[in-house]
Short mmCIF file of C-alpha atoms in Angstrom, two decimals:
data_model
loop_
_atom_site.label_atom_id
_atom_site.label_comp_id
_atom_site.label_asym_id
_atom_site.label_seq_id
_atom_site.Cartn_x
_atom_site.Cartn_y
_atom_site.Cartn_z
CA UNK A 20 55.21 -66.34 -92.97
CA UNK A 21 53.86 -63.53 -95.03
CA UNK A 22 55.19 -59.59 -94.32
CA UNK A 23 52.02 -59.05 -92.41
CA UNK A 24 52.89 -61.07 -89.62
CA UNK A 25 57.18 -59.89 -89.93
CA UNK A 26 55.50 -56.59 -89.20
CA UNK A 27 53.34 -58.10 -86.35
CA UNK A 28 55.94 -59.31 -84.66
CA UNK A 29 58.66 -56.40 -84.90
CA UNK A 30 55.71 -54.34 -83.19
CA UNK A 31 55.41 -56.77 -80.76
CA UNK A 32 59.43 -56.63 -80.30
CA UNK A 33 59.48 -52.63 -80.05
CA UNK A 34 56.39 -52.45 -77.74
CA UNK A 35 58.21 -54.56 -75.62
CA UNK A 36 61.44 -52.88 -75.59
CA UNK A 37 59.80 -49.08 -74.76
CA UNK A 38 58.36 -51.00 -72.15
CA UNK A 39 61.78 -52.29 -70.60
CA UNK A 40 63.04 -48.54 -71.25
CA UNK A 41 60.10 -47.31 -69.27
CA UNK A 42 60.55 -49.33 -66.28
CA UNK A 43 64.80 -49.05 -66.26
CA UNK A 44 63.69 -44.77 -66.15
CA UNK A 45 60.85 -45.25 -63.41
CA UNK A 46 63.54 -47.38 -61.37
CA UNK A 47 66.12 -44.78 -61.99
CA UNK A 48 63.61 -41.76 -60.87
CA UNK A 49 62.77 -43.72 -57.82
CA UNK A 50 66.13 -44.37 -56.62
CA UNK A 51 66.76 -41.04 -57.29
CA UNK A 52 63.77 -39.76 -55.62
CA UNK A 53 64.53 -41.81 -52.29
CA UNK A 54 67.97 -40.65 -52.00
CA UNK A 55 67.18 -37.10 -52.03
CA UNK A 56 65.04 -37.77 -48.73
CA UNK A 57 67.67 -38.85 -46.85
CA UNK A 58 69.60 -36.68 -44.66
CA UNK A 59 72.78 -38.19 -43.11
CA UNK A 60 74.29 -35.95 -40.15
CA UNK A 61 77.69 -36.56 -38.16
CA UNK A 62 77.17 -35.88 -34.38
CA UNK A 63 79.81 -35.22 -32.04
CA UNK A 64 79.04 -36.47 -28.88
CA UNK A 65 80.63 -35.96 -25.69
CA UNK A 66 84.10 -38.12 -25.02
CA UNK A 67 84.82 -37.13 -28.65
CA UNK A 68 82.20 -39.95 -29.57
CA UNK A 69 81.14 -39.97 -33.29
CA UNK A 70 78.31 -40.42 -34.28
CA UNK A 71 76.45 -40.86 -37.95
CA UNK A 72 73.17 -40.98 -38.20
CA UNK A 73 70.76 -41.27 -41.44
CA UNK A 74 66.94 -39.59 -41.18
CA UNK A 75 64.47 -40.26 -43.30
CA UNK A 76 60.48 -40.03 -42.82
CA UNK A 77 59.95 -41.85 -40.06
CA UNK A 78 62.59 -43.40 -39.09
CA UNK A 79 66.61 -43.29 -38.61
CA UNK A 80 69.53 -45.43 -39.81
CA UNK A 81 72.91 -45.35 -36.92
CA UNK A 82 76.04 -46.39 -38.65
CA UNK A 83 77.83 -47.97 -36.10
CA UNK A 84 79.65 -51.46 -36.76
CA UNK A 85 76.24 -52.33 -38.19
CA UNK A 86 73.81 -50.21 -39.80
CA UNK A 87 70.71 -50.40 -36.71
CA UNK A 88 67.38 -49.09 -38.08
CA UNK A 89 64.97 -47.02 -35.55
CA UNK A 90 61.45 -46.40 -36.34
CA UNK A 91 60.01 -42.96 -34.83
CA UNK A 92 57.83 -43.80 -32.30
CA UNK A 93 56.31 -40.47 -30.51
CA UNK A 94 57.23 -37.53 -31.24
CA UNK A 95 56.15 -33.39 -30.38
CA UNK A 96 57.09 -30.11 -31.67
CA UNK A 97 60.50 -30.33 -29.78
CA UNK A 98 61.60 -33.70 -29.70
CA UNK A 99 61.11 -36.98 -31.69
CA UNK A 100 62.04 -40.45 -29.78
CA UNK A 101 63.67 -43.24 -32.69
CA UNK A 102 63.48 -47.20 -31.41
CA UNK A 103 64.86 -50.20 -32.25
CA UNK A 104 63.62 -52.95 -29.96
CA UNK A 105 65.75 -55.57 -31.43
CA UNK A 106 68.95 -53.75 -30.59
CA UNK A 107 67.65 -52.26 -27.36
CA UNK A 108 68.21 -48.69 -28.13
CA UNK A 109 66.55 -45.59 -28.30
CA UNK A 110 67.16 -42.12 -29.35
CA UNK A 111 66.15 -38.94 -28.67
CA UNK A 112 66.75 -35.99 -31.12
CA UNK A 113 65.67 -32.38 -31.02
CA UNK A 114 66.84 -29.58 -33.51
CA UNK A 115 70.22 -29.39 -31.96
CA UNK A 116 70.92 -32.17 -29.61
CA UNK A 117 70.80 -36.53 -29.86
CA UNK A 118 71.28 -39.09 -26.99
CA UNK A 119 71.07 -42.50 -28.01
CA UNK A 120 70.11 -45.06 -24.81
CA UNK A 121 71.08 -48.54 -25.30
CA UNK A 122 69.64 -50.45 -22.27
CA UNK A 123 70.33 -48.82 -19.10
CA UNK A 124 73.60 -47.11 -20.22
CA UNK A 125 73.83 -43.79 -22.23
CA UNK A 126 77.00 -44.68 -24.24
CA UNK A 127 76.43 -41.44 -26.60
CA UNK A 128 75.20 -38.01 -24.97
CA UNK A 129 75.21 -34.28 -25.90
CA UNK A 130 75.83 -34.90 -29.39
CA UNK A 131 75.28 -31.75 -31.38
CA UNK A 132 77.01 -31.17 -34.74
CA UNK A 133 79.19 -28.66 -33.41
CA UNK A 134 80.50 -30.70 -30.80
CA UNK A 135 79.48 -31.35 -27.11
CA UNK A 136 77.75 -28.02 -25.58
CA UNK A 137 78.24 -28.77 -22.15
CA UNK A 138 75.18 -29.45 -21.11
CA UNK A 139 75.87 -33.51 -20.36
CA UNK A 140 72.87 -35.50 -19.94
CA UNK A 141 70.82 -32.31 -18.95
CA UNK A 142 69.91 -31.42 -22.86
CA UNK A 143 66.34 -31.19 -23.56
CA UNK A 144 65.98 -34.37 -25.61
CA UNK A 145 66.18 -36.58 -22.31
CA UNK A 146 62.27 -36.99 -22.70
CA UNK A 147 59.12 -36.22 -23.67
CA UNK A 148 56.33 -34.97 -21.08
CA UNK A 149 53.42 -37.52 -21.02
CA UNK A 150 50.95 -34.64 -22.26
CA UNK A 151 52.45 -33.99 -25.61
CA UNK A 152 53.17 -37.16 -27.00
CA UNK A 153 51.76 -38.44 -30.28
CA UNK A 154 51.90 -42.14 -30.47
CA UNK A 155 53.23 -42.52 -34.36
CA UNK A 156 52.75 -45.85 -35.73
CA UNK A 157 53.14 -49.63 -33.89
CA UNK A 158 52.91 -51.06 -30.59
CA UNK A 159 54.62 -51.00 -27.17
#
């Protein structure tokens, strides 16, 4: 084995290792990047319900016992309507209020940040006139 081919090799070696660097940084950036558009928000729902809810593009994480993921399903310049059709639930959030439907029972209602406004099941986000809905993504 002559220095030519020591030299080779060590190349070889180093070209591999700024390669493992590179991907360990992209993976890092990602992560990062992914994170950042999250948004969690703690509700307050009426019955001093809490409730914790993660929103990123397109869909919604609740973190109740389990984490349930909803996928946005129609949505208009007021409200956006979350699913989950293996859990049976749906949610409906405008820029103040939630209401999450499981079933036929509404087991969290007027949730705003600040706390229940009053309102009960009478907040906008209860639905979403036929006219101005914008199928997103899926199928019913």
């Amino acid at each position: 084995m002559g220095i030519s081919d020591i030299l080779k090799s060590k190349k070889k070696i180093l070209l591999v290792l700024l390669g493992v660097v590179i991907g360990i940084c992209g993976s890092f950036l990602y992560l990062r990047n992914q994170k950042a558009s999250q948004t969690t928000v703690a509700y307050i729902c009426a019955d001093e319900k809490k409730l914790d809810i993660s929103f990123s593009k397109g869909s919604a994480v609740l973190l109740l016992d389990k984490k349930i993921r909803l996928r946005e399903k129609a949505s208009n310049e007021e409200v956006t309507q979350y699913v989950s059709i293996q859990e049976n639930m749906t949610l409906w959030k405008n820029k103040d209020f939630v209401m999450l439907e499981q079933g036929n029972t509404v087991p969290y209602y007027d949730c705003s940040v600040g706390g229940p406004q009053g309102d009960g099941l009478s907040n906008p986000a209860l639905e979403i006139p036929s006219d101005q809905v914008e199928i997103v993504g899926g199928s019913e």
